[in-house]
Short mmCIF file of C-alpha atoms in Angstrom, two decimals:
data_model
loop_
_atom_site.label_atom_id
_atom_site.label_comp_id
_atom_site.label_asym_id
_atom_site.label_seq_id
_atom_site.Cartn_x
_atom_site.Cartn_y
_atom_site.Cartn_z
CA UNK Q 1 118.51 126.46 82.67
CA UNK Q 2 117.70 126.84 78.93
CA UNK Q 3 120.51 126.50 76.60
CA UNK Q 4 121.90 129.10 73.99
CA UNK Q 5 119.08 128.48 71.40
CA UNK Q 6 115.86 130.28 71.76
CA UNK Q 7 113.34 127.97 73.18
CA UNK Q 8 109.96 127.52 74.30
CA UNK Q 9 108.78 126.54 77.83
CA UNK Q 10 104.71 125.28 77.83
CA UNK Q 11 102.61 125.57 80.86
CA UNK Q 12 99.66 123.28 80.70
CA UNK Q 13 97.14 125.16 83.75
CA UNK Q 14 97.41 128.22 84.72
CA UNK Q 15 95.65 127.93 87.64
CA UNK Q 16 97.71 128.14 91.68
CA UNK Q 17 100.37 125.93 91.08
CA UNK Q 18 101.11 126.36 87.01
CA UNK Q 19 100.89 130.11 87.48
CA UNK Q 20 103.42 130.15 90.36
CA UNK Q 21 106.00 127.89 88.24
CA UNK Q 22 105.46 130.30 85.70
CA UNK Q 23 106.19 133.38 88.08
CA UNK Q 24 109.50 131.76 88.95
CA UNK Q 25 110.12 130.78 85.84
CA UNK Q 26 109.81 134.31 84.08
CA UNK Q 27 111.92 135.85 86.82
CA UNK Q 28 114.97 134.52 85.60
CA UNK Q 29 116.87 137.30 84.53
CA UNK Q 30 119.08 134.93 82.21
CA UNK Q 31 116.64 133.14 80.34
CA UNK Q 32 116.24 132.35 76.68
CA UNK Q 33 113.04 130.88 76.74
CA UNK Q 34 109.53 131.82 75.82
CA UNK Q 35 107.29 131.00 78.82
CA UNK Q 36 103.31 130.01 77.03
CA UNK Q 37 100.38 129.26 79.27
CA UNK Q 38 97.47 127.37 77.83
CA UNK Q 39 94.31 127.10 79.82
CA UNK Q 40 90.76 125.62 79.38
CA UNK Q 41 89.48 128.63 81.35
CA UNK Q 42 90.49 131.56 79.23
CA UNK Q 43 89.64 134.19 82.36
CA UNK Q 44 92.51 132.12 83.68
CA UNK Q 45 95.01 132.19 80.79
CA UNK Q 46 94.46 135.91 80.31
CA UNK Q 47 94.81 136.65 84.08
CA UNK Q 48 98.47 134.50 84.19
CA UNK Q 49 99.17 136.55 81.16
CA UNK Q 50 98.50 139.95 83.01
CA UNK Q 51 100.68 139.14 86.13
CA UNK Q 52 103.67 138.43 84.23
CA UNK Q 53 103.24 134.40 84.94
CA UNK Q 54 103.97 133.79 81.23
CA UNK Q 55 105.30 135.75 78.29
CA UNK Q 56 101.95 134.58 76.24
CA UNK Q 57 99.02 132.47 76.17
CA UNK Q 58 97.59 129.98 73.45
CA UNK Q 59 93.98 128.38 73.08
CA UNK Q 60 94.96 125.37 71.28
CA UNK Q 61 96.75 122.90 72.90
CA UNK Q 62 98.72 121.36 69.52
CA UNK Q 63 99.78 125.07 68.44
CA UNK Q 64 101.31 125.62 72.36
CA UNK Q 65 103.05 122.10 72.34
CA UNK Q 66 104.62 121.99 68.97
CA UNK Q 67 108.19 122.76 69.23
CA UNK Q 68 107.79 123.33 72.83
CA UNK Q 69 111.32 122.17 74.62
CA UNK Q 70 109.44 121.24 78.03
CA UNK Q 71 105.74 120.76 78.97
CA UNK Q 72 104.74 121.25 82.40
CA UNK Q 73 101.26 119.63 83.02
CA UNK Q 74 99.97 121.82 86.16
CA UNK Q 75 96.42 120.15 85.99
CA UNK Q 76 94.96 117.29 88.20
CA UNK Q 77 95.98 114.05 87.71
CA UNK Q 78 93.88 112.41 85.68
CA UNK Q 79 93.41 115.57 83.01
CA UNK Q 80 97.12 114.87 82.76
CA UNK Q 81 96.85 111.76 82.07
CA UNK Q 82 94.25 112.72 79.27
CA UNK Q 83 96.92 115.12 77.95
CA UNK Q 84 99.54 112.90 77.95
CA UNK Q 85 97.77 111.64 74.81
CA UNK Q 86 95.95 114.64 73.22
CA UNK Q 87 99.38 116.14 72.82
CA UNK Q 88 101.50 113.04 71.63
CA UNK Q 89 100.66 113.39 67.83
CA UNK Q 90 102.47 116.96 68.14
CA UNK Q 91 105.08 116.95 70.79
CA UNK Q 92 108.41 117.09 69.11
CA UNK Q 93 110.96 114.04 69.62
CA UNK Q 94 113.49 115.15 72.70
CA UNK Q 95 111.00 117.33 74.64
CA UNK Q 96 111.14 117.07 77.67
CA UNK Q 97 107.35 116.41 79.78
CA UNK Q 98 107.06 117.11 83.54
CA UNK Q 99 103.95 117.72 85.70
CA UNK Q 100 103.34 118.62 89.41
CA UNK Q 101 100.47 116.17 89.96
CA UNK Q 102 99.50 115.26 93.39
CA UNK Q 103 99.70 111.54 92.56
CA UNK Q 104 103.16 109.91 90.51
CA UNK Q 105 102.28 106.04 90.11
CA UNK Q 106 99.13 106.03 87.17
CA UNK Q 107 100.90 109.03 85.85
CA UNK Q 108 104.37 107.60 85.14
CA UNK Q 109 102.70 104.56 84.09
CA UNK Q 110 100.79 106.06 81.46
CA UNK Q 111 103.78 108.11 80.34
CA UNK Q 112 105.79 105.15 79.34
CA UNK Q 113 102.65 103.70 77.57
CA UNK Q 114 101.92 106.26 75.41
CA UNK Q 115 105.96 107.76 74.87
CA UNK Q 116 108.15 104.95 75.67
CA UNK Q 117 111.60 106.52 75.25
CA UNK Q 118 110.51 108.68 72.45
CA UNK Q 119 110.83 111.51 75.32
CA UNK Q 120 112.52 112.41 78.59
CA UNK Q 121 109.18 112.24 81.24
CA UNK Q 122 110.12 113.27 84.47
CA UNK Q 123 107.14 113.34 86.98
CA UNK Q 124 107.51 115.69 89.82
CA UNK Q 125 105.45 116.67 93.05
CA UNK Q 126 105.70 120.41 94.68
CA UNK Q 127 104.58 119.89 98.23
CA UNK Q 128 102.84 122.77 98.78
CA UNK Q 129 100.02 124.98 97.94
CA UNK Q 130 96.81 126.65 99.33
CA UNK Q 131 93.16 126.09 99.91
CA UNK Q 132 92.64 128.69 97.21
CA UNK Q 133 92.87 128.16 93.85
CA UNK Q 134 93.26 129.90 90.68
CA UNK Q 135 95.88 132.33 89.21
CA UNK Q 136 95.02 134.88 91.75
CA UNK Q 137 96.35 132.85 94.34
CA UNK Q 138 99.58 132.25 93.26
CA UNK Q 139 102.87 133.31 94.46
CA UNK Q 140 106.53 133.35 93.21
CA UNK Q 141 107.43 132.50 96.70
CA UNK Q 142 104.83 129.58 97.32
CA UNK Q 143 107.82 126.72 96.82
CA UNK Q 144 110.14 128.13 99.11
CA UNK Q 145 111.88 125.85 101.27
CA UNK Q 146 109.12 123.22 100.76
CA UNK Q 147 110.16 119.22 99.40
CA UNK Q 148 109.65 118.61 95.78
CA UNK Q 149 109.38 115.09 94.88
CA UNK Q 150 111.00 113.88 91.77
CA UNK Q 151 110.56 110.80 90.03
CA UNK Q 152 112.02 110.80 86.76
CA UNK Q 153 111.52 107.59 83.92
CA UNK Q 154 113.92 105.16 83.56
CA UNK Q 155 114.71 106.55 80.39
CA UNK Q 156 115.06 110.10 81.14
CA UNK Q 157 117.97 111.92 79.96
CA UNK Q 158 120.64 113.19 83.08
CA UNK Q 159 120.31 116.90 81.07
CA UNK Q 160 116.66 116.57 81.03
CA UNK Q 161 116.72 116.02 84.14
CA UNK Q 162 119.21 118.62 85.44
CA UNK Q 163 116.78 120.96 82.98
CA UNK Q 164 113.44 120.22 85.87
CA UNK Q 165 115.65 120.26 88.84
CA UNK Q 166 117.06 124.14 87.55
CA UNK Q 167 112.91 124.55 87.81
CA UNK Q 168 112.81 123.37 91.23
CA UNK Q 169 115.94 125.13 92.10
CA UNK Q 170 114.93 128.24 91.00
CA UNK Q 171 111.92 127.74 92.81
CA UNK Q 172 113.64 127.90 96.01
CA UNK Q 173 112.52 124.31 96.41
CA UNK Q 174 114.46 121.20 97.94
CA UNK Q 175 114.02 117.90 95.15
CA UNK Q 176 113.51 114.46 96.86
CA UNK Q 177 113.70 111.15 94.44
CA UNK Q 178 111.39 109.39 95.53
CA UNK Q 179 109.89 105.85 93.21
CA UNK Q 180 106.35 106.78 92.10
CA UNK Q 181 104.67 104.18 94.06
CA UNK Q 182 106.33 105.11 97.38
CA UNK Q 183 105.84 108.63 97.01
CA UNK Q 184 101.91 107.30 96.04
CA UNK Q 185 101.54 105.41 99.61
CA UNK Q 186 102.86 108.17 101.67
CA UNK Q 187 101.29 111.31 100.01
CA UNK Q 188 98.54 109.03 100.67
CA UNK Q 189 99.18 109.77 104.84
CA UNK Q 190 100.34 112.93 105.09
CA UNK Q 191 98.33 114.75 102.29
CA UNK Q 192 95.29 112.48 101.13
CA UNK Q 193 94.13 111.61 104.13
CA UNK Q 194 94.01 114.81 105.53
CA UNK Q 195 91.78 116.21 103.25
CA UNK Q 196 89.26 113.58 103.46
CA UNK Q 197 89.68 114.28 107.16
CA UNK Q 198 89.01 117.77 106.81
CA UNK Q 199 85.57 117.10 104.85
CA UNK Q 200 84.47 114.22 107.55
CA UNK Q 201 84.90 116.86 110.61
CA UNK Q 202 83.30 119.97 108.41
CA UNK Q 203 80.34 117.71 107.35
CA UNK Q 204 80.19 115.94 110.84
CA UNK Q 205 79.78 119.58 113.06
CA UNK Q 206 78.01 121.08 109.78
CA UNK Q 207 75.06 118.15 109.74
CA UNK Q 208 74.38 118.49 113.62
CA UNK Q 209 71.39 119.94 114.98
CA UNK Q 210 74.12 122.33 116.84
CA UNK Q 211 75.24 124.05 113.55
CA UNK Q 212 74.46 127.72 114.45
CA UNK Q 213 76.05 127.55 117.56
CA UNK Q 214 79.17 126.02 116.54
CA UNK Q 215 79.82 128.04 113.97
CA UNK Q 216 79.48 130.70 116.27
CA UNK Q 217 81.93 129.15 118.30
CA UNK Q 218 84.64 127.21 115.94
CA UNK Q 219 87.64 128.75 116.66
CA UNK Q 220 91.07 128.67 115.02
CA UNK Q 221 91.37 125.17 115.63
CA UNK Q 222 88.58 123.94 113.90
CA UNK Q 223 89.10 126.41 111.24
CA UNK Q 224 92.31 124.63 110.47
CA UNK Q 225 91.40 121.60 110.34
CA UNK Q 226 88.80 122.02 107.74
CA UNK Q 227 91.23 124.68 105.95
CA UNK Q 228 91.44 121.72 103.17
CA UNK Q 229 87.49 121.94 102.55
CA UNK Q 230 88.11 125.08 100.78
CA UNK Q 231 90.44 123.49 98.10
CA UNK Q 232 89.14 122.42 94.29
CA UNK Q 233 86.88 119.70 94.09
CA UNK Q 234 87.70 118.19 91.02
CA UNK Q 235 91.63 118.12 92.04
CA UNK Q 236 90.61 116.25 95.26
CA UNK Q 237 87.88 113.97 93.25
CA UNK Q 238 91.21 113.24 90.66
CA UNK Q 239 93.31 112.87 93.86
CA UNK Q 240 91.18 110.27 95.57
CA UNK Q 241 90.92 108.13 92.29
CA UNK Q 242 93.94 108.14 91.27
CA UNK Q 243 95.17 106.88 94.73
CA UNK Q 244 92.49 105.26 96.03
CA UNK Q 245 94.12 101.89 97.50
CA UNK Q 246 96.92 103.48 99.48
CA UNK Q 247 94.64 106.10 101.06
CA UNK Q 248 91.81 103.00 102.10
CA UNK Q 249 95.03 101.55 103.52
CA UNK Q 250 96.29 104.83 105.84
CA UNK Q 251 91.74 105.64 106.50
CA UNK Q 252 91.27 101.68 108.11
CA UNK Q 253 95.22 102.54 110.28
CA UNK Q 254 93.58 106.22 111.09
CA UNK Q 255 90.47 104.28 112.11
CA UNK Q 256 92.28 101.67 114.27
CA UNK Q 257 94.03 104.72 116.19
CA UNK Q 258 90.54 106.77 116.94
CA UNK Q 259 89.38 103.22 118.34
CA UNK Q 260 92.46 102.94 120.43
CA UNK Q 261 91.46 106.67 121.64
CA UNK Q 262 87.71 105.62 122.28
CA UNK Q 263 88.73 102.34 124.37
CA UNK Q 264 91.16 104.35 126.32
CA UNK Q 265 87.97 107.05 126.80
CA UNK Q 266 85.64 103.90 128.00
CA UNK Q 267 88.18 102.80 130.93
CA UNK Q 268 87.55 103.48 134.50
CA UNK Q 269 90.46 104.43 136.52
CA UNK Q 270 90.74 101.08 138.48
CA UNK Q 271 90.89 99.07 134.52
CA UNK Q 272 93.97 101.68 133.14
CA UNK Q 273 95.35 101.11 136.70
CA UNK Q 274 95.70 97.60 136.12
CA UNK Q 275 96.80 98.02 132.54
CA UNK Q 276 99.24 100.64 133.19
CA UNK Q 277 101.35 98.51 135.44
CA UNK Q 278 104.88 97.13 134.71
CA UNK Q 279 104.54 99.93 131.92
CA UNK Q 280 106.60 103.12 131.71
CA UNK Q 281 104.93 106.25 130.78
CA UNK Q 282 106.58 108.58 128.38
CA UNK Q 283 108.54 111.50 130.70
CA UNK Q 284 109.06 115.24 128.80
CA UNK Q 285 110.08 116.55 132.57
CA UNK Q 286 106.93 117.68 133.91
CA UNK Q 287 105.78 116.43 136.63
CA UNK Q 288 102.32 115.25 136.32
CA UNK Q 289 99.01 115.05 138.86
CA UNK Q 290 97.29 112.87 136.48
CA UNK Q 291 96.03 109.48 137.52
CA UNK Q 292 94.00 107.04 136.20
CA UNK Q 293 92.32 107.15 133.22
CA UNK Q 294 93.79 110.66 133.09
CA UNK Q 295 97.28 109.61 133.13
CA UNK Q 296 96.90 107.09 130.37
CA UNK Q 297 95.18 110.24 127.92
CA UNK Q 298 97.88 112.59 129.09
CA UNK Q 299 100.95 109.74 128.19
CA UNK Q 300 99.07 110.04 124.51
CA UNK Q 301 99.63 113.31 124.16
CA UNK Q 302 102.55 113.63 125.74
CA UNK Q 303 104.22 111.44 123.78
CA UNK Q 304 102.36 112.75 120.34
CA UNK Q 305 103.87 116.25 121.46
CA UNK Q 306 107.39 115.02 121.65
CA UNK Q 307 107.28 112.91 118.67
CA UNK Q 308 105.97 115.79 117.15
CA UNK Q 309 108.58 118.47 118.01
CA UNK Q 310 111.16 116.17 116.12
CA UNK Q 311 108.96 116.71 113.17
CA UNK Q 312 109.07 120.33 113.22
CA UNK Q 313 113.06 120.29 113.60
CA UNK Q 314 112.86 118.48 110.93
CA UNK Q 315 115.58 118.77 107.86
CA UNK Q 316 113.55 118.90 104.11
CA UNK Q 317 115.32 116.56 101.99
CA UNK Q 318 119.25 115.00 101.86
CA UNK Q 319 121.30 117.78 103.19
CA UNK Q 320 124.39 118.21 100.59
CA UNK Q 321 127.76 119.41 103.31
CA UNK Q 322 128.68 122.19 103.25
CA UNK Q 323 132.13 122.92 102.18
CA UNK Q 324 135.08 122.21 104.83
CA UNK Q 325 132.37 119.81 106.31
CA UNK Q 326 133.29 116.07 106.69
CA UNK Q 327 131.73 114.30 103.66
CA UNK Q 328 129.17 111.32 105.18
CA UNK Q 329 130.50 107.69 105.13
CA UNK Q 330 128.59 105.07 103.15
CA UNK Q 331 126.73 103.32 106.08
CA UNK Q 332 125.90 107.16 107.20
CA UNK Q 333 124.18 108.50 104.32
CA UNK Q 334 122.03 104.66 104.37
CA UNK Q 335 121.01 105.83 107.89
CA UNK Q 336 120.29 109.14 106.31
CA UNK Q 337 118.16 107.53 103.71
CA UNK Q 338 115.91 105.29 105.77
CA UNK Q 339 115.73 107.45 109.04
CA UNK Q 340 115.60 111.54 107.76
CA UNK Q 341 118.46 113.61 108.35
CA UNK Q 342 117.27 114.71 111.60
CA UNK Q 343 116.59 111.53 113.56
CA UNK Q 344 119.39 110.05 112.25
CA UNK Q 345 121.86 112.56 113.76
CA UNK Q 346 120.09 112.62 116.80
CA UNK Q 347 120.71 109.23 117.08
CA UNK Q 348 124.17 109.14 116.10
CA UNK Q 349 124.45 112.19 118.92
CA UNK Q 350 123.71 109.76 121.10
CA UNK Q 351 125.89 106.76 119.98
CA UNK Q 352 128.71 108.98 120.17
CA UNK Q 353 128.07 109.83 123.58
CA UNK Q 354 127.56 106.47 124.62
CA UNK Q 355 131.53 105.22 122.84
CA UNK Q 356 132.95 108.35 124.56
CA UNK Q 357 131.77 107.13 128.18
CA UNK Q 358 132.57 103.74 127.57
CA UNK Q 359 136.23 105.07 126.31
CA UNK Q 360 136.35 107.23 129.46
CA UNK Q 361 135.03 103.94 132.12
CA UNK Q 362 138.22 101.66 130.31
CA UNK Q 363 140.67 104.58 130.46
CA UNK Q 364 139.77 104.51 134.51
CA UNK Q 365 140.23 100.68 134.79
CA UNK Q 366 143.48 101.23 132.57
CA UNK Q 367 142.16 99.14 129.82
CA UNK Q 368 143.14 99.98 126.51
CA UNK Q 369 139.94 101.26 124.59
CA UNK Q 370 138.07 99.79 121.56
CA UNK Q 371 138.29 101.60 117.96
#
C-alpha cells in the first residue's frame, strides 16, 4: 500500500475503531510505513501502543501530522470536523486525509472548505463495530466481510484513493461508493435509528413501575435490542447532530408503521374481515389456522420474515466476476446498482424462466421463437 519511501501513517483515536485500523494496518508484513496513534486519552494511546495497534504514540497533534502521508480521523464526527482545522496549518501539501465517521455529508463539506484541492480527502464509513468501546475492544478481525462506504472528494487523486481502498482491503472489508448525502439518509435507517430505538425501549421498560421484575425477566431478545445503549455517548450525541434531518425523516416513517401495527391491534375480527377481502395474503407454504384479526397480524409477520430472509442472503457490495465468469452487460450491472446484487438476480432467475417457457409454448405451436 505504501510506496518505496519510508512514510508515516497517523491515527487520529485510538479508541475501537482507530485501534482496529491500526491492528490491520501494522500486520502488513510488507509495509514501509510508520503507524503513530495520537489520543486525547493518554491511558488510551499507551494501551494501542502496548497491543501492537501502532508502532508509536504522540501527544501533540501538529508533531503527529507533520509529514504524515495519510491521516485517519477515527473520532466522532464532529471532533473531526474540529480537526479538520486544528491540523490544516501543519498537514503537508499531497497528504492524503480519511476518517471512518459515522456520518459523510457535514464532514466532506467541511473538508473542501477548509482544504479545497490542496489535499486528497477521501471520507470513508466501516460498517461495523461494538457496543464497547475503547482500545480494549478492538479486533484485527472486526471489518471482516462487513461494507465500507467510500466517498472520496471530487478532487481526490485515483492513487490516493487506491492508497484507502489497500486500507479497506487489507481489512478484509468490501468498499461501497456511495455520495455523502445518500450514504447520510440511509445510515440514518439502518444505523441511527436503531440506536435511538434501543434507548426509547431501555428507558421505556427501565421507567415502569415493573422494573425489578423485568429485569428479572428480559431475555435475549430484549437484551439485543438495547445492545446499542451500551455504546459511547458522545459518538451517538455527535451522530444524532450531525444527521439530525434524515433520522427525523426515517423516526416520523418508523412512527407511521407502529400506528399501522396499533390500528391493526384495535380491529375486531368482523372489521379485518371486511378489510381483508378482495386482498391476497402473503403465502410462505404453511398452512395457517389464523382468522380474523389474527390472520391480518400473522400476514405482517409473515411477510416481514420473508422479506427478511432475502436480507440475510444478501451479497455486501458490487460483486467483481470471477474469472471464466460472463462479464455483466450494461443494463445488468444498472439493475445491479439500483436493486443489490441479490434481488436483482433473483429477479432475473425468474425472467429467464419465464422467456424459456414462453420459447418452449411457441416451439409446441411451431412458431418460430422471439430473441
Amino acid at each position: 500500500m505504501a510506496d518505496s519511501r519510508e512514510s508515516k501513517i497517523v491515527i487520529i483515536g485510538t479508541g475501537l475503531i482507530g485501534a482496529s485500523v491500526g491492528l490491520n494496518l501494522m500486520a502488513r508484513k510488507d509495509r514501509k510505513y510508520e503507524v503513530v496513534g495520537v489520543d486525547r486519552s493518554r491511558q488510551n494511546a499507551r494501551a494501542a501502543r502496548e497491543m501492537g495497534a501502532v508502532d508509536d504514540t504522540v501527544r501533540y497533534l501538529d508533531e503527529a501530522v507533520r509529514d504524515a502521508s495519510m491521516i485517519v480521523l477515527a473520532v466522532p464526527s464532529r471532533a473531526a470536523e474540529e480537526m479538520l482545522v486544528a491540523m490544516e496549518p501543519h498537514v503537508s501539501e499531497g497528504t492524503i486525509i480519511t476518517d471512518t465517521c459515522s456520518t459523510k455529508a457535514s464532514f466532506m463539506a467541511k473538508a473542501h472548505e477548509v482544504y479545497s484541492n490542496r489535499v486528497s480527502v477521501i471520507g470513508t464509513h466501516p460498517m461495523a463495530g461494538s457496543e464497547r468501546s475503547g482500545p480494549s475492544a478492538a479486533s484485527i478481525d472486526l471489518f471482516q466481510g462487513a461494507a465500507w462506504a467510500v466517498t472520496p472528494s471530487a478532487v481526490a487523486s485515483e492513487s490516493s484513493v487506491r492508497v484507502v481502498l489497500g486500507m479497506i482491503e487489507q481489512a478484509g472489508a468490501v468498499p461501497i461508493y456511495v455520495d455523502p448525502a445518500e450514504h447520510d439518509e440511509v445510515v440514518a435507517a439502518v444505523s441511527h435509528v436503531p440506536l435511538l430505538l434501543s434507548v426509547a425501549l431501555f428507558k421505556l421498560v427501565r421507567d415502569s413501575a415493573f422494573w425489578e421484575d423485568a429485569e428479572q425477566l428480559a431475555g435475549p431478545g430484549f437484551r439485543d435490542m438495547t445492545r446499542l445503549v451500551m455504546g459511547d455517548p458522545e459518538m451517538a450525541t455527535s451522530i444524532v447532530g450531525t444527521n439530525r434531518t434524515a433520522i427525523l425523516s426515517w423516526l416520523r416513517r418508523y412512527q407511521g408503521e407502529l400506528d399501522t401495527i396499533i390500528e391493526a391491534l384495535e380491529l375486531s375480527d368482523e372489521e379485518t374481515e371486511q378489510l381483508a377481502e378482495g386482498i391476497e395474503l402473503p403465502d410462505d407454504g404453511d398452512e395457517s389456522a389464523a382468522t380474523g384479526a389474527d390472520a391480518l397480524i400473522e400476514s405482517l409477520f409473515t411477510r416481514a420474515r420473508l422479506e427478511r430472509f432475502v436480507f440475510d442472503d444478501r451479497l455486501v457490495g458490487r460483486q467483481i466476476p470471477k474469472e471464466g465468469t460472463e462479464t455483466p452487460r450494461s443494463g445488468d450491472m444498472i439493475g445491479q446498482m439500483f436493486m443489490g446484487a441479490y434481488l436483482y438476480g433473483r429477479l432475473k432467475e425468474q425472467l429467464n424462466r419465464g422467456e424459456e417457457r414462453e420459447r418452449e409454448a411457441a416451439r409446441r405451436r411451431g412458431e418460430r421463437p422471439n430473441r
